[in-house]
Coordinates of C-alpha atoms in Angstrom, one line a residue:
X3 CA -11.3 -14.0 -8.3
X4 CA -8.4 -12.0 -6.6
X5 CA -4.7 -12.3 -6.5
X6 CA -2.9 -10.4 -3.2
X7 CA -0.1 -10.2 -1.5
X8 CA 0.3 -9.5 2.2
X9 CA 3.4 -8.3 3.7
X10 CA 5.6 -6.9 6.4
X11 CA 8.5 -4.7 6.2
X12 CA 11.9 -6.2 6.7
X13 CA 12.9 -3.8 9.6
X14 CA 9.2 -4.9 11.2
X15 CA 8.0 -1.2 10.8
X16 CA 4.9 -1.9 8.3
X17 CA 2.6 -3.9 7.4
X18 CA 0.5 -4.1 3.7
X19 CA -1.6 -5.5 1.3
X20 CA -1.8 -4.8 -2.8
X21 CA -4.5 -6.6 -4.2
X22 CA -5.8 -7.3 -8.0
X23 CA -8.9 -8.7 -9.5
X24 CA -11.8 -9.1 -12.4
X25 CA -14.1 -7.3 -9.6
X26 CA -15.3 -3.6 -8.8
X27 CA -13.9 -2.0 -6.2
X28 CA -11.6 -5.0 -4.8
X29 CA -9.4 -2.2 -1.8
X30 CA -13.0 -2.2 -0.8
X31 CA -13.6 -6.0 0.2
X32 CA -10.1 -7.3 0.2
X33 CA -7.5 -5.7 2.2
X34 CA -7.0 -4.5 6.1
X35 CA -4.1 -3.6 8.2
X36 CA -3.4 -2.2 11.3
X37 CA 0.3 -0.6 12.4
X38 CA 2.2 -2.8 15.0
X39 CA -0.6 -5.3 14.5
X40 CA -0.4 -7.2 11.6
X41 CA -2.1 -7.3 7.7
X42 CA -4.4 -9.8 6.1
X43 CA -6.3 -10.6 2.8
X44 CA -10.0 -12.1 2.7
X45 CA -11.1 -13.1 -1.2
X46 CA -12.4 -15.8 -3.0
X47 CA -16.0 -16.1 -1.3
X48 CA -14.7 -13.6 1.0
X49 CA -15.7 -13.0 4.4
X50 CA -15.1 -9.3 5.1
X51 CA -16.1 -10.4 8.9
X52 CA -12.8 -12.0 8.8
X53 CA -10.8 -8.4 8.4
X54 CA -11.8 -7.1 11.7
X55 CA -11.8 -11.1 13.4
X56 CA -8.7 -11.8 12.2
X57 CA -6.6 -8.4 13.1
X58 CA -8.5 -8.6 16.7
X59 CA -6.7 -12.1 17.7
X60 CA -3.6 -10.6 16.1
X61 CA -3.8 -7.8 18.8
X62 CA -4.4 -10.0 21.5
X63 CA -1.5 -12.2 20.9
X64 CA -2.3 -14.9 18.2
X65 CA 0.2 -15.7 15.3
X66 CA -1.0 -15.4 12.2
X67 CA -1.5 -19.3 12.4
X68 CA -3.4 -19.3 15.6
X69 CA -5.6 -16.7 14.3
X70 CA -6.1 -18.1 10.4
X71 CA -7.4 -21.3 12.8
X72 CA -9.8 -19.7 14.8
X73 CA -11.1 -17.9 11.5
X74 CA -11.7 -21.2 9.8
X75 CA -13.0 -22.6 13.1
X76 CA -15.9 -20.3 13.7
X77 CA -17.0 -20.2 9.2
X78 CA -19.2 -23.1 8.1
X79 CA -18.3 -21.6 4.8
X80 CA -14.1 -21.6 5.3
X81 CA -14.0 -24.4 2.2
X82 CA -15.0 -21.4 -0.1
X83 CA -12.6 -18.9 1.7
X84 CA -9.1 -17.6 0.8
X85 CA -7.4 -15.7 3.2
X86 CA -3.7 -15.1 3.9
X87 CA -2.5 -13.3 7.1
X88 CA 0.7 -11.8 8.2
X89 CA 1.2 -11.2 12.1
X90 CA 3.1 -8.5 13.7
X91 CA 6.3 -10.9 13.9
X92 CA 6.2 -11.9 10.2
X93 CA 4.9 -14.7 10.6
X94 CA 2.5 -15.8 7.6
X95 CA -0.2 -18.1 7.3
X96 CA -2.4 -18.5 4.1
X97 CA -6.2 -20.6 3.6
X98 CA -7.2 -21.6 0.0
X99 CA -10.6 -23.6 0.7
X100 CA -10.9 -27.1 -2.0
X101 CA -14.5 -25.4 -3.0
X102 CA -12.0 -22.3 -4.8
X103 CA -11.9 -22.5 -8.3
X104 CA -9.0 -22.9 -10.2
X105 CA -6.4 -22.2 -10.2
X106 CA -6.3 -21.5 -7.1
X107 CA -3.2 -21.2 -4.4
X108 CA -0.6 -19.5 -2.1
X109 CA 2.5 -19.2 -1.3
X110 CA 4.1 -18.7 2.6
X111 CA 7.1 -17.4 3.8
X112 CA 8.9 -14.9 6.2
X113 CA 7.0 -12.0 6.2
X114 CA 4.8 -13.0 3.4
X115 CA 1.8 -14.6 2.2
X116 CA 0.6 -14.6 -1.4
X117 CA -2.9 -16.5 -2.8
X118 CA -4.9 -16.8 -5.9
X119 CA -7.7 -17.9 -7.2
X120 CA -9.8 -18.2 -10.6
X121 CA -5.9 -17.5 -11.8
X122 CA -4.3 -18.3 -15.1
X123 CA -2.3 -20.8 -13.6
X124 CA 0.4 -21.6 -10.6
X125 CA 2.9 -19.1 -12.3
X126 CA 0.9 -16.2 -11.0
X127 CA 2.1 -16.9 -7.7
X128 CA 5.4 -17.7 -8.4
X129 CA 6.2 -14.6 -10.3
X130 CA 4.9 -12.8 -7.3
X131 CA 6.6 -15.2 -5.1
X132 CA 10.1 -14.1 -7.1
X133 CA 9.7 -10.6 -7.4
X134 CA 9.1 -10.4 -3.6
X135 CA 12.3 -12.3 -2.8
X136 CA 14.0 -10.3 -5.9
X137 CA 13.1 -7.0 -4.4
X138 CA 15.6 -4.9 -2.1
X139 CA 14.8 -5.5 1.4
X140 CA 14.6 -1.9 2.5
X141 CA 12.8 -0.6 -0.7
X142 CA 9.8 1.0 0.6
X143 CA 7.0 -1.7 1.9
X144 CA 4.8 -0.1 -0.7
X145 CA 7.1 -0.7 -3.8
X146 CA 7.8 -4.0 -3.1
X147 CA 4.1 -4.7 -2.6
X148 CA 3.4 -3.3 -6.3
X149 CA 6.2 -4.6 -7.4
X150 CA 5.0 -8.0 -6.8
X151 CA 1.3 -7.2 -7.9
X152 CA 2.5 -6.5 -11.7
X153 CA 4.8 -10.0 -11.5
X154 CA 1.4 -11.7 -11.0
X155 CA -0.3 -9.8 -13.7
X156 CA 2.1 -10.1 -16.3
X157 CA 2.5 -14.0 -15.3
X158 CA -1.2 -13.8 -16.7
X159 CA -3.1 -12.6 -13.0
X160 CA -6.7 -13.1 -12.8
X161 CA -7.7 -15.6 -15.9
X162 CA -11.0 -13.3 -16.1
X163 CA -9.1 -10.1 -17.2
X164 CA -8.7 -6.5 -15.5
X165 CA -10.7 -4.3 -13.3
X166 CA -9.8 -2.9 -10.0
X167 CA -6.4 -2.7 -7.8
X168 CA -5.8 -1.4 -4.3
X169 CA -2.7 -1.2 -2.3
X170 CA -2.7 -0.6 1.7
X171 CA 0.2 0.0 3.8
X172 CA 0.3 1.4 7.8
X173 CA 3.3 2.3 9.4
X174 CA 3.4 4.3 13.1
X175 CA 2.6 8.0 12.6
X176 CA 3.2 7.7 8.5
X177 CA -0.2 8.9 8.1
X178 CA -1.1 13.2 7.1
X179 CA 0.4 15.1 8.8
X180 CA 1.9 12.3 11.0
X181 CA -1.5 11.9 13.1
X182 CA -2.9 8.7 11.7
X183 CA -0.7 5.4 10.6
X184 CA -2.0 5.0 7.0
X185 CA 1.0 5.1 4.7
X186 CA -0.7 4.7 2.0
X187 CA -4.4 3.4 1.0
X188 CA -4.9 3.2 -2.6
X189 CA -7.8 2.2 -5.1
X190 CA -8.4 1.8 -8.4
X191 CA -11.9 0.6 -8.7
X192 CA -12.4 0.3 -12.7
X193 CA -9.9 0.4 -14.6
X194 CA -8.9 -1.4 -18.2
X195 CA -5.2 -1.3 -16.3
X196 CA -6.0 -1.3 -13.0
X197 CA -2.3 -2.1 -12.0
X198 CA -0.6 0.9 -13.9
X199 CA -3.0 2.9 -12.5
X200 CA -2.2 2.0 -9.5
X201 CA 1.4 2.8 -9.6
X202 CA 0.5 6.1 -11.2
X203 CA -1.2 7.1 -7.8
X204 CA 1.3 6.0 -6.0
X205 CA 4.4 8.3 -7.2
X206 CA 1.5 11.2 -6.6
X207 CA 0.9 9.7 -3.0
X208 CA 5.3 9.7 -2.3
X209 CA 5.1 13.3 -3.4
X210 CA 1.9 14.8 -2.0
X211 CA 1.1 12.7 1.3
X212 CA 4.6 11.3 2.0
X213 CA 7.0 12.9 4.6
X214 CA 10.1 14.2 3.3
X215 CA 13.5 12.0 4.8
X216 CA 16.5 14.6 5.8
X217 CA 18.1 13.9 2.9
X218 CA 15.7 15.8 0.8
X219 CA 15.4 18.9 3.1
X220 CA 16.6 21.8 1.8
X221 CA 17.5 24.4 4.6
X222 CA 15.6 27.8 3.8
X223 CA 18.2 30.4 4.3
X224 CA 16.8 34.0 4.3
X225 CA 17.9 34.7 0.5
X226 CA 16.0 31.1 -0.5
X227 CA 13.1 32.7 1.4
X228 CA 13.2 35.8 -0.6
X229 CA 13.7 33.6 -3.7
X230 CA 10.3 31.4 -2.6
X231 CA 8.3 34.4 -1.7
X232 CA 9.0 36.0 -5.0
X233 CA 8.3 33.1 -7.3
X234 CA 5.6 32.2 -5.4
X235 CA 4.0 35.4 -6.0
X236 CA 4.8 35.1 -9.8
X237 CA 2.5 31.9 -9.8
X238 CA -0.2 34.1 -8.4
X239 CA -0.3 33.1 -4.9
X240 CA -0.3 35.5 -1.7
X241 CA 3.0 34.6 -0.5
X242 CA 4.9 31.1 -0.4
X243 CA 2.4 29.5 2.6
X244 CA -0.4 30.5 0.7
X245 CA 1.2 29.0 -2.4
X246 CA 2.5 25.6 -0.3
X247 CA -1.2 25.2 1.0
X248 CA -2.9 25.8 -2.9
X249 CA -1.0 23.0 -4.1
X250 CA -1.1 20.6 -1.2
X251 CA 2.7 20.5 -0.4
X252 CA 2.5 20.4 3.3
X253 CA 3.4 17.4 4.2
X254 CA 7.2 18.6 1.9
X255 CA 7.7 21.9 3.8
X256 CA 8.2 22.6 7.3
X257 CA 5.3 24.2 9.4
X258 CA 7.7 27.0 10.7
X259 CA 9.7 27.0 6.8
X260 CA 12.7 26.5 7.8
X261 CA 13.3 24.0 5.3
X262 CA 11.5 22.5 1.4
X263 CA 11.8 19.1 0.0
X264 CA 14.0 19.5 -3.0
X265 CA 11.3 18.0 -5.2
X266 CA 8.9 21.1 -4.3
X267 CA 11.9 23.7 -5.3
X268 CA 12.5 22.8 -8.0
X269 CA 9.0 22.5 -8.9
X270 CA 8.6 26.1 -7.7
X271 CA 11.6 27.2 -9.5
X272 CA 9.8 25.7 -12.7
X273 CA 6.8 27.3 -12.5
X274 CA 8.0 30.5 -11.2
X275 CA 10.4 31.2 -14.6

């Protein structure tokens, strides 16, 4: 009932999951990670045991075809399963159980593993498959992911139709405020276009909850902090920290400000003229 992808970064930084399917609140069943561990899917008849099973023998050691084996092993039900796993090496392993309905499948390679099932046909995986591959290797793990979800749905996705999307990516400290490793963790539960959606919430997740790279640091100098107190105060806010903290642009301005994202200037400049 679900098409996925699951994914690690090619500089072996993050690992992720974007996910699609004719079914509520899919982020909710499908998808787990953890950072310097690995990433898997369960759909299908999924087993949501599997998430926290599988990502377990991943921390103790097991490749992502050792652990997909033991899974299988210990599930009397494993011939209704789809699962695909990536480890913390990029290795990939992917299950599609002969009780799936059609069409159902995966595709393997380094650092990838993409499955289907109740699909339109094979060409939703290869369109997923080719965007993957297609994609720039150091594009953000998250792009890529996405990138790769809307190949498979406009290849035809899920032969049921539309509903819910959800897209999960951990990296090392990537999380608010750099205290968690949740890079992102996205869901659309019902939705007519779950996938556009999807990609909407993620441009407001790379400017609201995304740190900003040196390149777009802008240095405060003390006539830009005169500038940023006065607009600030023209939008109506006490002073610039008061106005950074209103509209949730903390994780794009320095704690002590001595620099701003060049996104949130010039958004500032904008709504101070």
């Amino acid at each position: 009932m679900t098409f996925s992808i699951v994914a690690r970064s090619a500089d072996g930084e993050s690992w992720g999951v974007a996910v699609a399917s004719k079914f509520l609140a899919v982020g909710s069943a499908v998808p787990a990670a953890v950072a310097g561990v690995g990433a898997i899917a369960t759909q299908a008849d999924a087993n949501v045991a599997y998430k926290g099973q599988a990502l377990a023998h991943l921390d103790d050691g097991a490749t992502a075809s050792v652990a997909l084996q033991r899974l299988l092993e210990e599930d009397e039900g494993r011939d209704h399963r789809q699962v695909g796993i990536v480890d913390v090496d990029g290795g990939a392993a992917s299950h599609t159980g002969p009780a799936c309905l059609d069409w159902a499948g995966s595709r393997t390679g380094e650092g990838y593993a993409i499955q289907g099932n109740i699909l339109t046909g094979e060409e939703v995986v290869e369109a997923m498959e080719a965007a993957w591959l297609a994609s720039p290797a150091d594009a953000p793990l998250a792009r890529r992911l996405l990138d790769a979800l809307a190949a498979g749905d406009a290849a035809g996705g899920d032969s049921r139709g539309r509903q819910s999307a959800a897209l999960l990516v951990v990296e090392e400290d990537a999380g608010y405020g750099g205290l968690d490793d949740i890079a992102v963790d996205l869901r659309v539960d019902d939705h007519a276009e779950p996938i556009g959606e999807l990609a909407r919430l993620l441009d407001l997740n790379d400017l609201y909850l995304t740190a900003s790279t040196e390149d777009e640091k802008v240095p405060v100098t003390p006539e830009l902090e005169a500038e940023l107190e006065r607009l600030a105060q023209a939008a109506g806010a006490r002073d610039f920290a008061a106005w950074v903290g209103t509209e949730n642009y903390e994780m794009r301005v320095a704690p002590d400000g001595s620099w701003i994202d060049q996104k949130i200037l010039d958004i500032i400049r904008g709504s101070g003229s």
